[in-house]
CSV table of C-alpha atoms in Angstrom, one decimal:
chain,number,residue,atom,x,y,z
A,127,MET,CA,-44.6,80.6,92.4
A,128,ARG,CA,-47.9,81.3,95.4
A,129,THR,CA,-48.2,84.2,96.7
A,130,PRO,CA,-48.5,84.6,100.6
A,131,PRO,CA,-51.9,84.1,102.3
A,132,ARG,CA,-51.7,88.4,103.3
A,133,TRP,CA,-51.3,88.8,100.7
A,134,ARG,CA,-54.7,87.1,98.2
A,135,SER,CA,-56.4,89.6,100.4
A,136,VAL,CA,-55.1,92.6,99.0
A,137,LEU,CA,-55.3,91.2,96.0
A,138,ALA,CA,-59.4,90.0,95.8
A,139,PRO,CA,-60.4,93.3,96.8
A,140,ALA,CA,-57.4,95.7,94.1
A,141,ALA,CA,-58.6,93.6,91.3
A,142,MET,CA,-62.5,94.5,91.8
A,143,ALA,CA,-61.9,98.3,91.4
A,144,ALA,CA,-59.5,97.5,88.8
A,145,ALA,CA,-62.5,96.0,87.3
A,146,LEU,CA,-65.2,98.8,87.5
A,147,ALA,CA,-62.3,101.5,86.8
A,148,ALA,CA,-61.7,99.9,83.4
A,149,ALA,CA,-66.1,99.4,82.5
A,150,ALA,CA,-66.2,103.0,83.5
A,151,LEU,CA,-64.0,104.8,81.0
A,152,ALA,CA,-64.5,101.8,78.5
A,153,SER,CA,-68.0,103.3,78.3
A,154,THR,CA,-67.4,107.3,78.4
A,155,GLY,CA,-64.4,106.5,76.1
A,156,SER,CA,-65.5,104.0,73.7
A,157,ALA,CA,-67.1,107.2,71.1
A,158,LEU,CA,-64.3,108.9,71.2
A,159,ALA,CA,-61.3,106.4,70.8
A,160,ASP,CA,-59.3,105.5,67.6
A,161,ASP,CA,-59.1,101.9,66.1
A,162,HIS,CA,-56.0,101.9,66.1
A,163,ALA,CA,-55.5,102.7,70.0
A,164,PRO,CA,-53.4,100.1,71.9
A,165,PRO,CA,-55.6,97.8,74.2
A,166,HIS,CA,-55.0,98.1,77.9
A,167,SER,CA,-52.7,96.2,80.1
A,168,PRO,CA,-53.7,92.9,81.6
A,169,TYR,CA,-51.5,93.1,84.4
A,170,PRO,CA,-53.0,94.5,87.5
A,171,ALA,CA,-52.6,97.7,89.0
A,172,LYS,CA,-49.9,98.2,92.2
A,173,PRO,CA,-51.6,97.4,95.8
A,174,ALA,CA,-51.8,100.8,97.7
A,175,GLN,CA,-49.7,100.7,100.6
A,176,ALA,CA,-50.5,101.3,104.1
A,177,PRO,CA,-49.3,104.9,105.7
A,178,ALA,CA,-46.7,104.6,108.9
A,179,PRO,CA,-48.2,104.7,111.9
A,180,ALA,CA,-47.1,107.6,114.0
A,181,HIS,CA,-44.9,107.2,116.7
A,182,GLY,CA,-45.0,108.1,120.4
A,183,PRO,CA,-43.5,111.1,122.3
A,184,GLN,CA,-39.8,110.8,122.3
A,185,PRO,CA,-37.7,111.2,125.8
A,186,ALA,CA,-35.1,114.4,126.0
A,187,TYR,CA,-31.6,113.2,125.5
A,188,PRO,CA,-30.1,114.0,129.3
A,189,ALA,CA,-27.9,116.8,129.2
A,190,LYS,CA,-23.5,116.0,128.9
A,191,PRO,CA,-21.0,117.4,131.5
A,192,GLY,CA,-19.2,120.5,131.2
A,193,HIS,CA,-15.6,120.3,130.2
A,194,PRO,CA,-13.6,121.6,133.9
A,195,GLU,CA,-11.1,124.5,132.5
A,196,LYS,CA,-8.0,124.7,131.6
A,197,PRO,CA,-5.3,126.8,134.0
A,198,GLY,CA,-4.0,129.4,132.8
A,199,GLN,CA,-0.8,130.3,130.9
A,200,PRO,CA,1.8,132.0,133.0
A,201,VAL,CA,2.5,135.5,132.4
A,202,HIS,CA,6.3,135.7,130.2
A,203,PRO,CA,8.5,138.2,131.4
A,204,ALA,CA,9.2,141.2,129.2
A,205,LYS,CA,11.7,141.5,126.8
A,206,PRO,CA,13.9,144.0,126.5
A,207,GLU,CA,13.7,146.4,123.2
A,208,TYR,CA,16.5,145.9,120.6
A,209,PRO,CA,17.2,149.9,119.4
A,210,ALA,CA,16.4,149.8,115.5
A,211,LYS,CA,18.7,149.3,113.1
A,212,PRO,CA,20.1,151.5,110.8
A,213,GLU,CA,18.7,152.9,107.8
A,214,GLN,CA,21.5,151.7,105.2
A,215,PRO,CA,22.9,154.3,102.6
A,216,VAL,CA,21.3,155.6,99.2
A,217,HIS,CA,23.7,154.9,96.2
A,218,PRO,CA,24.0,157.8,93.8
A,219,ALA,CA,22.1,157.3,89.9
A,220,LYS,CA,25.5,156.0,87.9
A,221,PRO,CA,26.1,158.3,84.6
A,222,GLU,CA,25.2,156.9,80.9
A,223,HIS,CA,27.9,155.8,79.2
A,224,PRO,CA,28.6,158.1,76.2
A,225,VAL,CA,28.4,157.2,72.4
A,226,LYS,CA,31.0,155.3,71.0
A,227,PRO,CA,32.8,157.1,67.2
A,228,GLU,CA,31.9,155.1,64.3
A,229,GLN,CA,33.8,152.9,63.1
A,230,PRO,CA,36.7,153.7,60.2
A,231,VAL,CA,35.9,151.3,57.0
A,232,LYS,CA,39.0,148.2,56.9
A,233,PRO,CA,40.8,147.9,54.0
A,234,GLU,CA,40.7,145.3,51.6
A,235,HIS,CA,43.6,142.6,52.1
A,236,PRO,CA,45.2,142.3,48.9
A,237,VAL,CA,45.2,139.3,46.5
A,238,LYS,CA,47.9,136.5,48.3
A,239,PRO,CA,50.3,134.4,45.5
A,240,GLU,CA,50.9,131.0,44.3
A,241,GLN,CA,53.0,129.8,47.4
A,242,PRO,CA,55.5,127.5,45.2
A,243,ALA,CA,56.3,123.5,46.4
A,244,LYS,CA,57.5,123.1,50.0
A,245,PRO,CA,61.1,122.0,49.9
A,246,GLU,CA,62.5,119.2,52.2
A,247,TYR,CA,63.0,119.8,55.6
A,248,PRO,CA,66.1,121.4,56.7
A,249,VAL,CA,69.0,119.9,59.3
A,250,LYS,CA,67.8,120.7,62.7
A,251,PRO,CA,70.8,122.5,64.5
A,252,GLU,CA,72.5,122.2,67.8
A,253,GLN,CA,70.4,123.0,70.4
A,254,PRO,CA,72.6,125.4,72.6
A,255,ALA,CA,73.3,123.7,77.0
A,256,HIS,CA,70.8,124.3,79.8
A,257,PRO,CA,72.9,126.6,82.3
A,258,ALA,CA,73.7,124.5,85.0
A,259,LYS,CA,70.6,125.3,88.4
A,260,PRO,CA,71.4,127.5,91.3
A,261,GLU,CA,72.2,125.1,94.4
A,262,TYR,CA,69.5,125.6,96.6
A,263,PRO,CA,70.3,127.8,100.0
A,264,ALA,CA,71.8,125.4,102.9
A,265,LYS,CA,68.8,125.0,105.5
A,266,PRO,CA,69.2,126.3,108.7
A,267,VAL,CA,70.2,124.3,111.4
A,268,LYS,CA,67.5,122.5,113.7
A,269,PRO,CA,67.7,123.8,117.4
A,270,GLU,CA,68.1,121.0,120.2
A,271,TYR,CA,65.0,120.8,122.1
A,272,PRO,CA,66.0,119.3,126.0
A,273,ALA,CA,64.5,116.4,127.1
A,274,LYS,CA,60.9,115.8,128.1
A,275,PRO,CA,60.6,115.4,132.4
A,276,ALA,CA,59.2,112.8,132.9
A,277,HIS,CA,55.6,112.4,135.0
A,278,PRO,CA,55.6,112.3,138.7
A,279,GLU,CA,52.8,110.6,138.8
A,280,LYS,CA,53.8,108.1,136.1
A,281,PRO,CA,56.1,105.5,137.0
A,282,ALA,CA,59.7,104.6,134.1
A,283,TYR,CA,58.8,101.1,132.3
A,284,PRO,CA,61.7,98.8,132.7
A,285,ALA,CA,64.7,98.6,130.7
A,286,LYS,CA,63.7,95.8,127.9
A,287,PRO,CA,66.5,92.4,127.7
A,288,ALA,CA,68.7,92.3,124.6
A,289,HIS,CA,67.9,89.4,121.5
A,290,PRO,CA,70.0,87.1,120.7
A,291,GLU,CA,72.6,87.1,118.1
A,292,LYS,CA,71.4,85.4,115.1
A,293,PRO,CA,74.0,83.0,113.5
A,294,ALA,CA,75.7,84.2,110.3
A,295,TYR,CA,75.0,82.4,106.8
A,296,PRO,CA,77.5,80.4,105.0
A,297,ALA,CA,79.2,81.6,102.3
A,298,LYS,CA,77.5,80.9,98.5
A,299,PRO,CA,79.7,79.3,95.6
A,300,ALA,CA,81.4,82.0,93.5
A,301,LYS,CA,79.1,81.8,90.0
A,302,PRO,CA,80.6,80.7,86.5
A,303,GLU,CA,81.7,82.8,83.9
A,304,GLN,CA,79.5,83.3,81.1
A,305,PRO,CA,81.2,83.9,77.2
A,306,ALA,CA,81.4,87.9,76.3
A,307,LYS,CA,78.5,88.4,73.1
A,308,PRO,CA,79.9,89.1,70.0
A,309,ALA,CA,79.6,93.4,68.7
A,310,TYR,CA,76.6,94.1,66.9
A,311,PRO,CA,77.8,95.2,63.1
A,312,ALA,CA,78.5,98.9,62.5
A,313,LYS,CA,75.2,101.0,60.9
A,314,PRO,CA,75.5,102.9,57.8
A,315,ALA,CA,75.8,106.5,58.0
A,316,LYS,CA,72.8,108.9,56.7
A,317,PRO,CA,73.2,111.3,54.6
A,318,GLU,CA,73.1,115.5,54.7
A,319,TYR,CA,70.1,116.6,54.3
A,320,PRO,CA,70.5,120.1,51.9
A,321,ALA,CA,70.3,123.9,53.9
A,322,LYS,CA,66.8,125.3,53.7
A,323,PRO,CA,66.4,128.8,52.1
A,324,ALA,CA,66.6,132.0,54.0
A,325,TYR,CA,62.1,133.7,53.7
A,326,PRO,CA,62.2,137.0,53.1
A,327,ALA,CA,61.9,139.5,56.1
A,328,LYS,CA,58.6,140.3,57.6
A,329,PRO,CA,56.9,144.5,56.8
A,330,ALA,CA,56.6,146.1,60.3
A,331,LYS,CA,52.8,146.2,61.8
A,332,PRO,CA,52.0,150.0,62.0
A,333,GLU,CA,51.8,151.8,65.8
A,334,TYR,CA,47.7,151.4,67.0
A,335,PRO,CA,46.7,155.7,68.6
A,336,ALA,CA,47.2,154.9,72.1
A,337,LYS,CA,43.6,154.9,73.9
A,338,PRO,CA,41.4,157.0,75.7
A,339,ALA,CA,42.4,156.4,80.1
A,340,TYR,CA,38.9,156.0,81.6
A,341,PRO,CA,37.4,158.0,84.3
A,342,ALA,CA,38.0,156.8,87.6
A,343,LYS,CA,36.1,155.6,89.4
A,344,PRO,CA,33.8,157.6,93.1
A,345,ALA,CA,34.3,156.6,96.0
A,346,LYS,CA,32.1,154.7,98.0
A,347,PRO,CA,30.9,155.6,101.1
A,348,ALA,CA,31.7,154.3,104.6
A,349,LYS,CA,30.2,151.7,106.2
A,350,PRO,CA,28.3,153.6,109.9
A,351,GLU,CA,30.1,151.8,113.1
A,352,TYR,CA,28.2,149.3,115.3
A,353,PRO,CA,27.5,149.7,118.7
A,354,ALA,CA,29.9,148.2,121.0
A,355,LYS,CA,28.2,145.1,122.6
A,356,PRO,CA,27.8,144.4,126.3
A,357,ALA,CA,30.9,142.7,129.1
A,358,TYR,CA,29.8,139.5,130.3
A,359,PRO,CA,30.0,139.0,133.4
A,360,ALA,CA,31.8,137.1,135.3
A,361,LYS,CA,32.3,133.5,135.6
A,362,PRO,CA,32.8,131.7,139.3
A,363,ALA,CA,36.1,130.4,139.5
A,364,LYS,CA,36.4,126.9,139.5
A,365,PRO,CA,36.7,124.3,142.7
A,366,GLU,CA,40.2,122.4,142.9
A,367,TYR,CA,39.7,118.5,142.4
A,368,PRO,CA,41.7,116.3,145.4
A,369,ALA,CA,45.5,114.7,143.6
A,370,LYS,CA,44.5,111.4,142.9
A,371,PRO,CA,46.8,109.1,144.7
A,372,ALA,CA,49.8,107.0,144.0
A,373,TYR,CA,50.2,103.9,141.4
A,374,PRO,CA,52.4,100.9,143.2
A,375,ALA,CA,55.3,100.2,142.0
A,376,LYS,CA,55.0,96.6,139.8
A,377,PRO,CA,57.8,93.9,140.1
A,378,ALA,CA,61.0,93.6,137.6
A,379,LYS,CA,60.1,91.2,134.9
A,380,PRO,CA,62.7,87.8,134.9
A,381,GLU,CA,65.7,87.2,132.6
A,382,TYR,CA,65.0,84.7,129.7
A,383,PRO,CA,66.9,82.3,129.3
A,384,SER,CA,69.1,82.2,125.8
A,385,LYS,CA,68.5,80.7,122.3
A,386,PRO,CA,71.6,77.7,121.4
A,387,ALA,CA,72.8,78.4,118.6
A,388,TYR,CA,71.6,76.8,114.8
A,389,PRO,CA,73.5,73.7,113.1
A,390,ALA,CA,75.9,74.4,110.5
A,391,LYS,CA,74.8,73.6,106.9
A,392,PRO,CA,76.5,71.1,104.7
A,393,ALA,CA,78.3,72.9,101.5
A,394,LYS,CA,76.9,72.7,98.2
A,395,PRO,CA,78.1,70.9,95.5
A,396,GLU,CA,79.8,72.8,92.7
A,397,LEU,CA,78.1,73.6,89.3
A,398,PRO,CA,79.6,71.6,86.3
A,399,SER,CA,81.8,74.2,83.5
A,400,LYS,CA,78.9,76.0,81.1
A,401,PRO,CA,80.5,75.3,77.2
A,402,ALA,CA,80.9,77.6,74.7
A,403,TYR,CA,78.8,78.9,72.3
A,404,PRO,CA,80.7,78.6,68.5
A,405,ALA,CA,80.8,82.2,66.8
A,406,LYS,CA,77.9,83.2,64.8
A,407,PRO,CA,79.0,83.4,60.5
A,408,ALA,CA,79.2,87.1,59.6
A,409,LYS,CA,76.7,89.5,58.0
A,410,PRO,CA,77.7,90.0,54.3
A,411,ALA,CA,77.9,94.5,53.9
A,412,TYR,CA,75.4,96.1,52.3
A,413,PRO,CA,75.7,97.5,48.8
A,414,ALA,CA,75.9,101.3,48.2
A,415,LYS,CA,73.4,103.3,47.7
A,416,PRO,CA,73.1,105.8,44.3
A,417,ALA,CA,73.7,109.5,44.6
A,418,LYS,CA,70.5,111.6,45.1
A,419,PRO,CA,69.8,114.5,42.4
A,420,ALA,CA,70.4,117.8,43.2
A,421,HIS,CA,67.2,119.4,43.7
A,422,PRO,CA,66.7,122.8,41.7
A,423,GLU,CA,66.4,125.9,43.3
A,424,LYS,CA,63.8,127.5,44.7
A,425,PRO,CA,61.9,130.7,42.5
A,426,ALA,CA,61.9,134.0,44.7
A,427,TYR,CA,58.8,135.3,46.0
A,428,PRO,CA,57.3,138.4,44.8
A,429,ALA,CA,57.2,142.0,46.9
A,430,LYS,CA,53.5,142.9,48.7
A,431,PRO,CA,52.0,145.2,47.1
A,432,ALA,CA,52.8,149.0,50.7
A,433,LYS,CA,49.4,148.4,52.6
A,434,PRO,CA,47.2,152.1,52.2
A,435,GLU,CA,47.6,154.4,55.3
A,436,GLN,CA,44.5,154.0,57.6
A,437,PRO,CA,42.5,157.4,58.1
A,438,SER,CA,42.6,158.5,62.1
A,439,LYS,CA,40.8,157.7,64.5
A,440,PRO,CA,37.6,161.4,65.7
A,441,ALA,CA,38.7,162.2,69.1
A,442,TYR,CA,35.4,161.2,71.4
A,443,PRO,CA,33.0,163.3,72.3
A,444,ALA,CA,33.4,165.2,76.0
A,445,LYS,CA,32.3,163.8,79.0
A,446,PRO,CA,29.2,166.3,81.3
A,447,ALA,CA,30.4,167.1,84.3
A,448,LYS,CA,29.3,164.8,87.5
A,449,PRO,CA,26.5,166.1,89.6
A,450,GLU,CA,27.4,167.1,92.8
A,451,TYR,CA,25.3,164.5,95.3
A,452,PRO,CA,23.6,166.0,98.5
A,453,ALA,CA,25.2,165.5,102.0
A,454,LYS,CA,24.1,162.8,104.5
A,455,PRO,CA,21.8,163.1,106.9
A,456,SER,CA,23.9,162.4,109.9
A,457,LYS,CA,23.0,159.4,112.2
A,458,PRO,CA,20.3,159.4,115.0
A,459,GLU,CA,22.0,158.8,118.2
A,460,ARG,CA,20.5,154.7,119.7
A,461,PRO,CA,19.7,154.8,123.0
A,462,SER,CA,21.9,152.7,125.8
A,463,LYS,CA,20.8,149.3,125.5
A,464,PRO,CA,19.6,147.7,129.4
A,465,ALA,CA,21.5,146.2,131.8
A,466,TYR,CA,20.9,142.5,133.1
A,467,PRO,CA,20.1,141.6,136.4
A,468,ALA,CA,22.7,139.8,138.2
A,469,LYS,CA,22.7,136.6,138.3
A,470,PRO,CA,22.3,134.7,142.5
A,471,SER,CA,25.5,132.8,143.2
A,472,LYS,CA,26.5,129.9,143.5
A,473,PRO,CA,27.0,127.6,146.3
A,474,GLU,CA,30.3,126.3,147.1
A,475,HIS,CA,30.6,122.5,146.7
A,476,PRO,CA,31.7,120.0,149.8
A,477,SER,CA,35.0,118.9,149.6
A,478,LYS,CA,35.6,114.7,148.3
A,479,PRO,CA,37.0,112.5,151.3
A,480,ALA,CA,40.7,111.2,150.7
A,481,TYR,CA,40.4,107.5,149.2
A,482,PRO,CA,42.0,104.8,151.4
A,483,SER,CA,45.6,103.6,151.0
A,484,LYS,CA,45.3,99.7,148.8
A,485,PRO,CA,47.4,96.9,150.0
A,486,ALA,CA,50.5,96.8,148.5
A,487,LYS,CA,50.5,93.8,146.4
A,488,PRO,CA,52.9,90.4,147.2
A,489,GLU,CA,55.7,89.2,145.3
A,490,HIS,CA,55.4,86.5,142.3
A,491,PRO,CA,58.0,83.6,142.6
A,492,SER,CA,60.6,83.9,140.1
A,493,LYS,CA,60.1,81.4,137.5
A,494,PRO,CA,63.0,78.1,137.1
A,495,ALA,CA,65.0,78.3,134.2
A,496,LYS,CA,64.8,76.3,132.1
A,497,PRO,CA,66.9,73.2,131.4
A,498,ASP,CA,69.0,73.1,127.9
A,499,HIS,CA,68.5,71.6,124.9
A,500,PRO,CA,70.5,69.0,123.7
A,501,SER,CA,72.2,69.0,120.0
A,502,LYS,CA,70.9,67.2,117.4
A,503,PRO,CA,73.3,64.9,115.5
A,504,ALA,CA,74.0,65.5,111.9
A,505,HIS,CA,72.6,63.5,108.8
A,506,PRO,CA,75.1,61.5,107.0
A,507,SER,CA,75.0,62.1,103.4
A,508,LYS,CA,73.6,60.0,100.9
A,509,PRO,CA,75.0,57.9,99.0
A,510,ASP,CA,75.0,58.2,94.8
A,511,HIS,CA,72.9,56.4,93.3
A,512,PRO,CA,74.2,53.6,90.7
A,513,GLU,CA,72.8,53.7,86.5
A,514,LYS,CA,70.7,50.9,86.4
A,515,PRO,CA,71.4,49.2,83.2
A,516,ALA,CA,68.3,49.1,80.0
A,517,HIS,CA,66.1,46.3,81.1
A,518,PRO,CA,66.5,43.7,78.0
A,519,ASP,CA,62.9,43.0,77.3
A,520,LYS,CA,61.9,46.2,76.8
A,521,PRO,CA,61.8,48.2,74.3
A,522,SER,CA,63.9,51.6,73.7
A,523,LYS,CA,61.9,54.6,72.7
A,524,GLY,CA,62.9,54.6,69.1
A,525,GLU,CA,62.2,51.1,68.9
A,526,HIS,CA,58.3,51.0,70.0
A,527,LYS,CA,56.0,50.0,67.5
A,528,GLY,CA,52.5,52.2,66.6
A,529,LYS,CA,48.5,51.7,66.9
A,530,GLY,CA,48.1,50.1,63.1
A,531,GLY,CA,51.4,48.2,63.4
A,532,HIS,CA,53.9,50.5,61.7
A,533,ASP,CA,57.5,51.2,62.9
A,534,GLY,CA,57.7,53.5,65.9
A,535,HIS,CA,59.4,57.2,64.6
A,536,ASP,CA,63.1,57.9,66.3
A,537,GLU,CA,62.2,61.0,68.4
């Protein structure tokens, strides 16, 4: 890498100054230096930078032009002062609940006896018939309202023409009678279940002492009445609009031509009668079932021990008397609301001119009647196809040969 020529003039005196400084330091520091001191770096020192030249005096920046002053906002008119809301009444402090008395200790439950085996379910008794539902009272007859009057400006619609009558369908042939189905065999009667034994009567439940009545709640203070709002000023009357012109009468619709009658369809041939099914063989009778053995009698339940008498509950302590609340202070009267200024009356609008009458439309010419279509001739009946004889060269279904050369099977 070559150094540029302008750096060569700087590096030469710098190398000389570094050599002289190294010789002076070597003469004075050789006596104090140790044997293990590191040698000096063989690289030359960095060149000293020349100070930057001082800048001359710079001209001052021109002054910025001032912003124009904004116009002042218009002053809003003062709003009327509303009266202050009344203070809400303070609810009195609620009395403390009395201390609940201690509940008596419940007696232990007696040991239940062993339950015997459950018998089979008895026959369910017949339920009584439901009473007849009462009839609903008759609804009142709807009054007949008067007919709606016709609109004076809207014309009445013309009457629609009557539709042509449709041709009657031909009578269908009667269906053949189907053979009656055979009756199902009678099912055997179900056996009777044994009667259910009566359970012992349950002991009567002891009467509990009546609970004391709760005290009545104190009445809430009455809500203050709000002041009445001021009445709004009456609005000016709306001007009447001019009457709309009447629409001209529409021309009557022409009558439609009558539709020709449809040709009669040919009668269907009668179906052949269906053959009767062969009678089914009767089912054999079921063998008699053996009688069930009688069930053993149910043992009687042991008598339950008598319940011990429960101790009487202690009386509730008397409640403390309620303190008398101080009377409420009277509310200050509200100041009257200032009246709103009267609004200026609007000027009356000029009346609109009447619309010019439209010219009457000319009557349309009547449409000519269409000619009647000629009746189509009846189609001749097709003859029955004759039965074709079997081809002598082609075998029937039961005489064909399989792929492997074996005889075909009869289908």
